[in-house]
Amino acid sequence: MKEITKQRWKKEIFWFVFVSLVLSIVYAAVMLVVTPNDSSGTEYRQKSDYVLMLLQCAAGGIIMFLPTILERKLKLEIPDSMEILFFIFLYAAIYLGEVRSFYYRFENWDTVLHTFSGGMLGALGFSVVNLLNRSEKVKMSLSPLFVALFAFCFAVTMGALWEIYEFSFDGILGLNMQKFRLESGEPLVGRAALADAMEDLIVDALSALVMSAVGFFALKKHHGKAMKELMIQRDRAPRKLKKTGKNSNH
């Protein structure tokens, strides 16, 4: 009964977020056309802001199908709890953050999201190495400390690569993902311009450290129930049973 409830919530949250992103794509496309070329210093956002909104929403809509693709292609079992958290994160980061301007309205919005993402990446890194450690094809016997260390390094690396991605596309497309300028278009200078990226990396590292510590003790105790809710497992169920059991609703 509990699993059925989670599946229903996953389906409803998926479509709510997906529709929100699709409508935002339409909105961004319209505003991109009607916004003046030189909108700095006015009540309008700049054209680059709508370009970023359009790209983020389109990418988010595509990424939402990633868990289903991974489950089918790699025969994995991604917990419903993890997928729900993933969809909520996309909604908070893209729709609330970019479309509703929460990054500018709330000073610590980006920090909260990176705390969340750092923890999720830590759990993902823990799942990856743990899957290999328990694989029948890859014979390994790794200590809980090594698994936790890998999870931490994996999360921090992903966070660093994300900052490189933001820096690169800000320069190539004239975007503002690293928030080096204010909503009005006024550029920040000096330490203030670096603050966003550095705070993101620090928060990613701290949240990944916490998640890795939780995973370490869970592994020592043969996986606590709470940790298993965020652990990706091998899908050992026959595909026919999956269609009548935990089927992806999207």
mmCIF file of N, CA, C and O in Angstrom, residues 74-156:
data_model
loop_
_atom_site.group_PDB
_atom_site.id
_atom_site.type_symbol
_atom_site.label_atom_id
_atom_site.label_comp_id
_atom_site.label_asym_id
_atom_site.label_seq_id
_atom_site.Cartn_x
_atom_site.Cartn_y
_atom_site.Cartn_z
ATOM 1 N N LEU A 74 19.668 0.242 -18.144
ATOM 2 C CA LEU A 74 20.659 -0.369 -17.268
ATOM 3 C C LEU A 74 20.055 -1.378 -16.298
ATOM 4 O O LEU A 74 20.770 -1.948 -15.484
ATOM 5 N N LYS A 75 18.737 -1.575 -16.409
ATOM 6 C CA LYS A 75 18.031 -2.524 -15.542
ATOM 7 C C LYS A 75 18.285 -2.227 -14.060
ATOM 8 O O LYS A 75 18.750 -3.076 -13.299
ATOM 9 N N LEU A 76 17.989 -1.002 -13.700
ATOM 10 C CA LEU A 76 18.158 -0.556 -12.322
ATOM 11 C C LEU A 76 16.800 -0.332 -11.676
ATOM 12 O O LEU A 76 15.788 -0.175 -12.360
ATOM 13 N N GLU A 77 16.808 -0.301 -10.383
ATOM 14 C CA GLU A 77 15.606 -0.016 -9.603
ATOM 15 C C GLU A 77 15.862 1.264 -8.820
ATOM 16 O O GLU A 77 16.563 1.255 -7.802
ATOM 17 N N ILE A 78 15.354 2.395 -9.326
ATOM 18 C CA ILE A 78 15.531 3.678 -8.649
ATOM 19 C C ILE A 78 14.361 3.881 -7.693
ATOM 20 O O ILE A 78 13.203 3.850 -8.129
ATOM 21 N N PRO A 79 14.609 4.090 -6.412
ATOM 22 C CA PRO A 79 13.513 4.237 -5.441
ATOM 23 C C PRO A 79 12.593 5.402 -5.802
ATOM 24 O O PRO A 79 13.040 6.446 -6.287
ATOM 25 N N ASP A 80 11.298 5.210 -5.572
ATOM 26 C CA ASP A 80 10.333 6.273 -5.830
ATOM 27 C C ASP A 80 10.674 7.526 -5.023
ATOM 28 O O ASP A 80 10.502 8.650 -5.508
ATOM 29 N N SER A 81 11.158 7.345 -3.803
ATOM 30 C CA SER A 81 11.507 8.486 -2.952
ATOM 31 C C SER A 81 12.581 9.342 -3.602
ATOM 32 O O SER A 81 12.517 10.573 -3.573
ATOM 33 N N MET A 82 13.569 8.681 -4.210
ATOM 34 C CA MET A 82 14.654 9.405 -4.856
ATOM 35 C C MET A 82 14.153 10.163 -6.083
ATOM 36 O O MET A 82 14.564 11.306 -6.332
ATOM 37 N N GLU A 83 13.272 9.548 -6.860
ATOM 38 C CA GLU A 83 12.725 10.212 -8.035
ATOM 39 C C GLU A 83 11.862 11.411 -7.638
ATOM 40 O O GLU A 83 11.909 12.461 -8.283
ATOM 41 N N ILE A 84 11.082 11.266 -6.585
ATOM 42 C CA ILE A 84 10.249 12.374 -6.117
ATOM 43 C C ILE A 84 11.119 13.555 -5.703
ATOM 44 O O ILE A 84 10.846 14.712 -6.059
ATOM 45 N N LEU A 85 12.180 13.281 -4.958
ATOM 46 C CA LEU A 85 13.108 14.344 -4.543
ATOM 47 C C LEU A 85 13.760 14.989 -5.760
ATOM 48 O O LEU A 85 13.970 16.216 -5.792
ATOM 49 N N PHE A 86 14.072 14.188 -6.762
ATOM 50 C CA PHE A 86 14.683 14.694 -7.990
ATOM 51 C C PHE A 86 13.745 15.659 -8.719
ATOM 52 O O PHE A 86 14.153 16.736 -9.143
ATOM 53 N N PHE A 87 12.467 15.285 -8.830
ATOM 54 C CA PHE A 87 11.492 16.148 -9.497
ATOM 55 C C PHE A 87 11.266 17.442 -8.713
ATOM 56 O O PHE A 87 11.153 18.530 -9.307
ATOM 57 N N ILE A 88 11.201 17.326 -7.402
ATOM 58 C CA ILE A 88 11.021 18.518 -6.562
ATOM 59 C C ILE A 88 12.221 19.455 -6.704
ATOM 60 O O ILE A 88 12.072 20.681 -6.774
ATOM 61 N N PHE A 89 13.414 18.873 -6.779
ATOM 62 C CA PHE A 89 14.618 19.689 -6.958
ATOM 63 C C PHE A 89 14.578 20.450 -8.279
ATOM 64 O O PHE A 89 14.908 21.640 -8.332
ATOM 65 N N LEU A 90 14.195 19.768 -9.358
ATOM 66 C CA LEU A 90 14.110 20.430 -10.659
ATOM 67 C C LEU A 90 13.098 21.577 -10.618
ATOM 68 O O LEU A 90 13.340 22.654 -11.179
ATOM 69 N N TYR A 91 11.973 21.350 -9.962
ATOM 70 C CA TYR A 91 10.943 22.388 -9.852
ATOM 71 C C TYR A 91 11.479 23.589 -9.074
ATOM 72 O O TYR A 91 11.294 24.745 -9.491
ATOM 73 N N ALA A 92 12.166 23.313 -7.968
ATOM 74 C CA ALA A 92 12.691 24.398 -7.136
ATOM 75 C C ALA A 92 13.817 25.149 -7.841
ATOM 76 O O ALA A 92 13.915 26.386 -7.736
ATOM 77 N N ALA A 93 14.668 24.426 -8.565
ATOM 78 C CA ALA A 93 15.817 25.048 -9.208
ATOM 79 C C ALA A 93 15.447 25.799 -10.475
ATOM 80 O O ALA A 93 15.918 26.927 -10.706
ATOM 81 N N ILE A 94 14.596 25.187 -11.298
ATOM 82 C CA ILE A 94 14.301 25.782 -12.606
ATOM 83 C C ILE A 94 13.065 26.676 -12.559
ATOM 84 O O ILE A 94 13.143 27.869 -12.889
ATOM 85 N N TYR A 95 11.931 26.118 -12.140
ATOM 86 C CA TYR A 95 10.705 26.930 -12.170
ATOM 87 C C TYR A 95 10.726 28.027 -11.111
ATOM 88 O O TYR A 95 10.569 29.212 -11.428
ATOM 89 N N LEU A 96 10.921 27.640 -9.862
ATOM 90 C CA LEU A 96 10.932 28.663 -8.813
ATOM 91 C C LEU A 96 12.163 29.552 -8.917
ATOM 92 O O LEU A 96 12.070 30.773 -8.786
ATOM 93 N N GLY A 97 13.323 28.930 -9.160
ATOM 94 C CA GLY A 97 14.561 29.692 -9.201
ATOM 95 C C GLY A 97 14.654 30.650 -10.369
ATOM 96 O O GLY A 97 14.891 31.850 -10.179
ATOM 97 N N GLU A 98 14.460 30.138 -11.588
ATOM 98 C CA GLU A 98 14.634 30.965 -12.790
ATOM 99 C C GLU A 98 13.350 31.684 -13.200
ATOM 100 O O GLU A 98 13.354 32.894 -13.440
ATOM 101 N N VAL A 99 12.260 30.951 -13.309
ATOM 102 C CA VAL A 99 11.018 31.539 -13.810
ATOM 103 C C VAL A 99 10.416 32.514 -12.799
ATOM 104 O O VAL A 99 10.018 33.622 -13.147
ATOM 105 N N ARG A 100 10.361 32.103 -11.545
ATOM 106 C CA ARG A 100 9.770 32.933 -10.496
ATOM 107 C C ARG A 100 10.788 33.803 -9.769
ATOM 108 O O ARG A 100 10.464 34.497 -8.806
ATOM 109 N N SER A 101 12.027 33.777 -10.236
ATOM 110 C CA SER A 101 13.098 34.659 -9.721
ATOM 111 C C SER A 101 13.391 34.471 -8.239
ATOM 112 O O SER A 101 13.783 35.415 -7.544
ATOM 113 N N PHE A 102 13.264 33.238 -7.743
ATOM 114 C CA PHE A 102 13.570 33.003 -6.330
ATOM 115 C C PHE A 102 15.049 33.217 -6.036
ATOM 116 O O PHE A 102 15.413 33.520 -4.894
ATOM 117 N N TYR A 103 15.920 33.056 -7.049
ATOM 118 C CA TYR A 103 17.342 33.287 -6.824
ATOM 119 C C TYR A 103 17.607 34.740 -6.414
ATOM 120 O O TYR A 103 18.551 35.022 -5.673
ATOM 121 N N TYR A 104 16.777 35.655 -6.924
ATOM 122 C CA TYR A 104 16.936 37.064 -6.592
ATOM 123 C C TYR A 104 16.073 37.478 -5.402
ATOM 124 O O TYR A 104 16.441 38.354 -4.630
ATOM 125 N N ARG A 105 14.913 36.852 -5.262
ATOM 126 C CA ARG A 105 13.999 37.217 -4.174
ATOM 127 C C ARG A 105 14.479 36.735 -2.815
ATOM 128 O O ARG A 105 14.269 37.386 -1.802
ATOM 129 N N PHE A 106 15.117 35.558 -2.810
ATOM 130 C CA PHE A 106 15.573 34.968 -1.554
ATOM 131 C C PHE A 106 17.084 34.775 -1.630
ATOM 132 O O PHE A 106 17.579 34.007 -2.459
ATOM 133 N N GLU A 107 17.775 35.430 -0.766
ATOM 134 C CA GLU A 107 19.232 35.483 -0.821
ATOM 135 C C GLU A 107 19.889 34.105 -0.756
ATOM 136 O O GLU A 107 20.901 33.855 -1.410
ATOM 137 N N ASN A 108 19.329 33.208 0.036
ATOM 138 C CA ASN A 108 19.965 31.902 0.251
ATOM 139 C C ASN A 108 19.309 30.768 -0.540
ATOM 140 O O ASN A 108 19.543 29.593 -0.236
ATOM 141 N N TRP A 109 18.495 31.115 -1.531
ATOM 142 C CA TRP A 109 17.806 30.069 -2.300
ATOM 143 C C TRP A 109 18.791 29.131 -2.989
ATOM 144 O O TRP A 109 18.639 27.903 -2.950
ATOM 145 N N ASP A 110 19.812 29.698 -3.615
ATOM 146 C CA ASP A 110 20.807 28.886 -4.314
ATOM 147 C C ASP A 110 21.575 28.003 -3.340
ATOM 148 O O ASP A 110 21.897 26.852 -3.645
ATOM 149 N N THR A 111 21.856 28.528 -2.155
ATOM 150 C CA THR A 111 22.574 27.750 -1.142
ATOM 151 C C THR A 111 21.755 26.554 -0.688
ATOM 152 O O THR A 111 22.279 25.444 -0.528
ATOM 153 N N VAL A 112 20.458 26.764 -0.491
ATOM 154 C CA VAL A 112 19.570 25.676 -0.089
ATOM 155 C C VAL A 112 19.556 24.575 -1.156
ATOM 156 O O VAL A 112 19.635 23.379 -0.844
ATOM 157 N N LEU A 113 19.468 24.984 -2.414
ATOM 158 C CA LEU A 113 19.420 24.010 -3.504
ATOM 159 C C LEU A 113 20.725 23.221 -3.605
ATOM 160 O O LEU A 113 20.707 22.011 -3.858
ATOM 161 N N HIS A 114 21.854 23.898 -3.412
ATOM 162 C CA HIS A 114 23.134 23.189 -3.489
ATOM 163 C C HIS A 114 23.334 22.265 -2.295
ATOM 164 O O HIS A 114 23.989 21.223 -2.419
ATOM 165 N N THR A 115 22.776 22.627 -1.162
ATOM 166 C CA THR A 115 22.802 21.711 -0.025
ATOM 167 C C THR A 115 22.038 20.442 -0.362
ATOM 168 O O THR A 115 22.482 19.319 -0.094
ATOM 169 N N PHE A 116 20.895 20.624 -0.988
ATOM 170 C CA PHE A 116 20.049 19.510 -1.390
ATOM 171 C C PHE A 116 20.729 18.661 -2.454
ATOM 172 O O PHE A 116 20.780 17.423 -2.352
ATOM 173 N N SER A 117 21.271 19.315 -3.478
ATOM 174 C CA SER A 117 21.897 18.580 -4.583
ATOM 175 C C SER A 117 23.172 17.875 -4.139
ATOM 176 O O SER A 117 23.474 16.773 -4.610
ATOM 177 N N GLY A 118 23.932 18.495 -3.235
ATOM 178 C CA GLY A 118 25.138 17.850 -2.736
ATOM 179 C C GLY A 118 24.820 16.551 -2.017
ATOM 180 O O GLY A 118 25.521 15.546 -2.177
ATOM 181 N N GLY A 119 23.743 16.570 -1.238
ATOM 182 C CA GLY A 119 23.320 15.355 -0.559
ATOM 183 C C GLY A 119 22.858 14.287 -1.531
ATOM 184 O O GLY A 119 23.184 13.092 -1.384
ATOM 185 N N MET A 120 22.097 14.696 -2.547
ATOM 186 C CA MET A 120 21.620 13.734 -3.536
ATOM 187 C C MET A 120 22.775 13.136 -4.340
ATOM 188 O O MET A 120 22.789 11.939 -4.630
ATOM 189 N N LEU A 121 23.753 13.970 -4.688
ATOM 190 C CA LEU A 121 24.911 13.466 -5.421
ATOM 191 C C LEU A 121 25.738 12.528 -4.556
ATOM 192 O O LEU A 121 26.309 11.554 -5.053
ATOM 193 N N GLY A 122 25.800 12.829 -3.261
ATOM 194 C CA GLY A 122 26.488 11.921 -2.355
ATOM 195 C C GLY A 122 25.813 10.564 -2.317
ATOM 196 O O GLY A 122 26.480 9.521 -2.363
ATOM 197 N N ALA A 123 24.482 10.564 -2.249
ATOM 198 C CA ALA A 123 23.731 9.318 -2.260
ATOM 199 C C ALA A 123 23.916 8.580 -3.584
ATOM 200 O O ALA A 123 24.037 7.347 -3.622
ATOM 201 N N LEU A 124 23.962 9.341 -4.687
ATOM 202 C CA LEU A 124 24.158 8.725 -5.998
ATOM 203 C C LEU A 124 25.539 8.088 -6.098
ATOM 204 O O LEU A 124 25.684 6.962 -6.585
ATOM 205 N N GLY A 125 26.565 8.810 -5.639
ATOM 206 C CA GLY A 125 27.918 8.257 -5.658
ATOM 207 C C GLY A 125 28.026 7.012 -4.802
ATOM 208 O O GLY A 125 28.677 6.030 -5.168
ATOM 209 N N PHE A 126 27.361 7.035 -3.669
ATOM 210 C CA PHE A 126 27.330 5.876 -2.777
ATOM 211 C C PHE A 126 26.671 4.692 -3.475
ATOM 212 O O PHE A 126 27.139 3.554 -3.377
ATOM 213 N N SER A 127 25.586 4.984 -4.198
ATOM 214 C CA SER A 127 24.876 3.918 -4.913
ATOM 215 C C SER A 127 25.732 3.324 -6.025
ATOM 216 O O SER A 127 25.767 2.103 -6.210
ATOM 217 N N VAL A 128 26.447 4.183 -6.762
ATOM 218 C CA VAL A 128 27.251 3.720 -7.899
ATOM 219 C C VAL A 128 28.329 2.741 -7.445
ATOM 220 O O VAL A 128 28.449 1.631 -7.975
ATOM 221 N N VAL A 129 29.117 3.163 -6.460
ATOM 222 C CA VAL A 129 30.213 2.284 -6.035
ATOM 223 C C VAL A 129 29.677 1.065 -5.295
ATOM 224 O O VAL A 129 30.258 -0.021 -5.378
ATOM 225 N N ASN A 130 28.559 1.206 -4.605
ATOM 226 C CA ASN A 130 27.992 0.064 -3.908
ATOM 227 C C ASN A 130 27.444 -0.964 -4.896
ATOM 228 O O ASN A 130 27.526 -2.177 -4.664
ATOM 229 N N LEU A 131 26.879 -0.484 -6.024
ATOM 230 C CA LEU A 131 26.413 -1.404 -7.063
ATOM 231 C C LEU A 131 27.575 -2.195 -7.642
ATOM 232 O O LEU A 131 27.480 -3.406 -7.867
ATOM 233 N N LEU A 132 28.686 -1.518 -7.888
ATOM 234 C CA LEU A 132 29.865 -2.202 -8.407
ATOM 235 C C LEU A 132 30.421 -3.184 -7.378
ATOM 236 O O LEU A 132 30.869 -4.280 -7.715
ATOM 237 N N ASN A 133 30.388 -2.768 -6.134
ATOM 238 C CA ASN A 133 30.920 -3.601 -5.060
ATOM 239 C C ASN A 133 30.128 -4.892 -4.906
ATOM 240 O O ASN A 133 30.671 -5.916 -4.487
ATOM 241 N N ARG A 134 28.828 -4.838 -5.253
ATOM 242 C CA ARG A 134 27.973 -6.005 -5.112
ATOM 243 C C ARG A 134 27.686 -6.691 -6.445
ATOM 244 O O ARG A 134 26.857 -7.585 -6.517
ATOM 245 N N SER A 135 28.345 -6.217 -7.509
ATOM 246 C CA SER A 135 28.098 -6.779 -8.830
ATOM 247 C C SER A 135 28.667 -8.190 -8.938
ATOM 248 O O SER A 135 29.739 -8.494 -8.414
ATOM 249 N N GLU A 136 27.931 -9.054 -9.667
ATOM 250 C CA GLU A 136 28.396 -10.416 -9.894
ATOM 251 C C GLU A 136 29.471 -10.453 -10.980
ATOM 252 O O GLU A 136 30.285 -11.364 -11.029
ATOM 253 N N LYS A 137 29.474 -9.438 -11.861
ATOM 254 C CA LYS A 137 30.449 -9.403 -12.948
ATOM 255 C C LYS A 137 31.765 -8.773 -12.507
ATOM 256 O O LYS A 137 32.831 -9.134 -12.981
ATOM 257 N N VAL A 138 31.668 -7.765 -11.612
ATOM 258 C CA VAL A 138 32.868 -7.085 -11.132
ATOM 259 C C VAL A 138 33.144 -7.542 -9.709
ATOM 260 O O VAL A 138 32.421 -7.197 -8.782
ATOM 261 N N LYS A 139 34.183 -8.323 -9.530
ATOM 262 C CA LYS A 139 34.497 -8.881 -8.218
ATOM 263 C C LYS A 139 35.313 -7.876 -7.408
ATOM 264 O O LYS A 139 36.491 -7.635 -7.673
ATOM 265 N N MET A 140 34.676 -7.249 -6.435
ATOM 266 C CA MET A 140 35.352 -6.305 -5.556
ATOM 267 C C MET A 140 34.817 -6.481 -4.150
ATOM 268 O O MET A 140 33.685 -6.903 -3.946
ATOM 269 N N SER A 141 35.648 -6.141 -3.209
ATOM 270 C CA SER A 141 35.217 -6.142 -1.814
ATOM 271 C C SER A 141 35.793 -4.880 -1.179
ATOM 272 O O SER A 141 36.935 -4.871 -0.699
ATOM 273 N N LEU A 142 35.033 -3.815 -1.216
ATOM 274 C CA LEU A 142 35.505 -2.517 -0.762
ATOM 275 C C LEU A 142 35.045 -2.252 0.660
ATOM 276 O O LEU A 142 33.935 -2.611 1.059
ATOM 277 N N SER A 143 35.877 -1.580 1.405
ATOM 278 C CA SER A 143 35.548 -1.250 2.788
ATOM 279 C C SER A 143 34.506 -0.136 2.809
ATOM 280 O O SER A 143 34.424 0.677 1.874
ATOM 281 N N PRO A 144 33.697 -0.047 3.865
ATOM 282 C CA PRO A 144 32.716 1.041 3.985
ATOM 283 C C PRO A 144 33.359 2.410 3.906
ATOM 284 O O PRO A 144 32.776 3.343 3.349
ATOM 285 N N LEU A 145 34.572 2.557 4.443
ATOM 286 C CA LEU A 145 35.268 3.848 4.416
ATOM 287 C C LEU A 145 35.597 4.262 2.985
ATOM 288 O O LEU A 145 35.421 5.419 2.608
ATOM 289 N N PHE A 146 36.059 3.286 2.171
ATOM 290 C CA PHE A 146 36.387 3.604 0.781
ATOM 291 C C PHE A 146 35.128 3.984 0.005
ATOM 292 O O PHE A 146 35.149 4.913 -0.800
ATOM 293 N N VAL A 147 34.039 3.258 0.236
ATOM 294 C CA VAL A 147 32.779 3.551 -0.451
ATOM 295 C C VAL A 147 32.313 4.962 -0.103
ATOM 296 O O VAL A 147 31.904 5.736 -0.971
ATOM 297 N N ALA A 148 32.394 5.325 1.173
ATOM 298 C CA ALA A 148 31.977 6.658 1.608
ATOM 299 C C ALA A 148 32.891 7.731 1.020
ATOM 300 O O ALA A 148 32.428 8.797 0.610
ATOM 301 N N LEU A 149 34.192 7.436 0.959
ATOM 302 C CA LEU A 149 35.144 8.398 0.388
ATOM 303 C C LEU A 149 34.869 8.607 -1.095
ATOM 304 O O LEU A 149 34.916 9.734 -1.594
ATOM 305 N N PHE A 150 34.576 7.522 -1.797
ATOM 306 C CA PHE A 150 34.241 7.643 -3.220
ATOM 307 C C PHE A 150 32.985 8.485 -3.405
ATOM 308 O O PHE A 150 32.921 9.333 -4.298
ATOM 309 N N ALA A 151 31.976 8.237 -2.577
ATOM 310 C CA ALA A 151 30.723 8.989 -2.684
ATOM 311 C C ALA A 151 30.976 10.474 -2.489
ATOM 312 O O ALA A 151 30.427 11.319 -3.209
ATOM 313 N N PHE A 152 31.814 10.810 -1.523
ATOM 314 C CA PHE A 152 32.153 12.217 -1.266
ATOM 315 C C PHE A 152 32.871 12.828 -2.467
ATOM 316 O O PHE A 152 32.516 13.912 -2.939
ATOM 317 N N CYS A 153 33.890 12.144 -2.968
ATOM 318 C CA CYS A 153 34.661 12.657 -4.115
ATOM 319 C C CYS A 153 33.787 12.776 -5.360
ATOM 320 O O CYS A 153 33.926 13.728 -6.140
ATOM 321 N N PHE A 154 32.895 11.819 -5.558
ATOM 322 C CA PHE A 154 31.985 11.842 -6.699
ATOM 323 C C PHE A 154 31.098 13.089 -6.648
ATOM 324 O O PHE A 154 30.946 13.807 -7.641
ATOM 325 N N ALA A 155 30.520 13.355 -5.474
ATOM 326 C CA ALA A 155 29.621 14.499 -5.330
ATOM 327 C C ALA A 155 30.355 15.813 -5.527
ATOM 328 O O ALA A 155 29.861 16.723 -6.207
ATOM 329 N N VAL A 156 31.539 15.937 -4.948
ATOM 330 C CA VAL A 156 32.314 17.177 -5.076
ATOM 331 C C VAL A 156 32.745 17.388 -6.534
ATOM 332 O O VAL A 156 32.715 18.512 -7.051
#
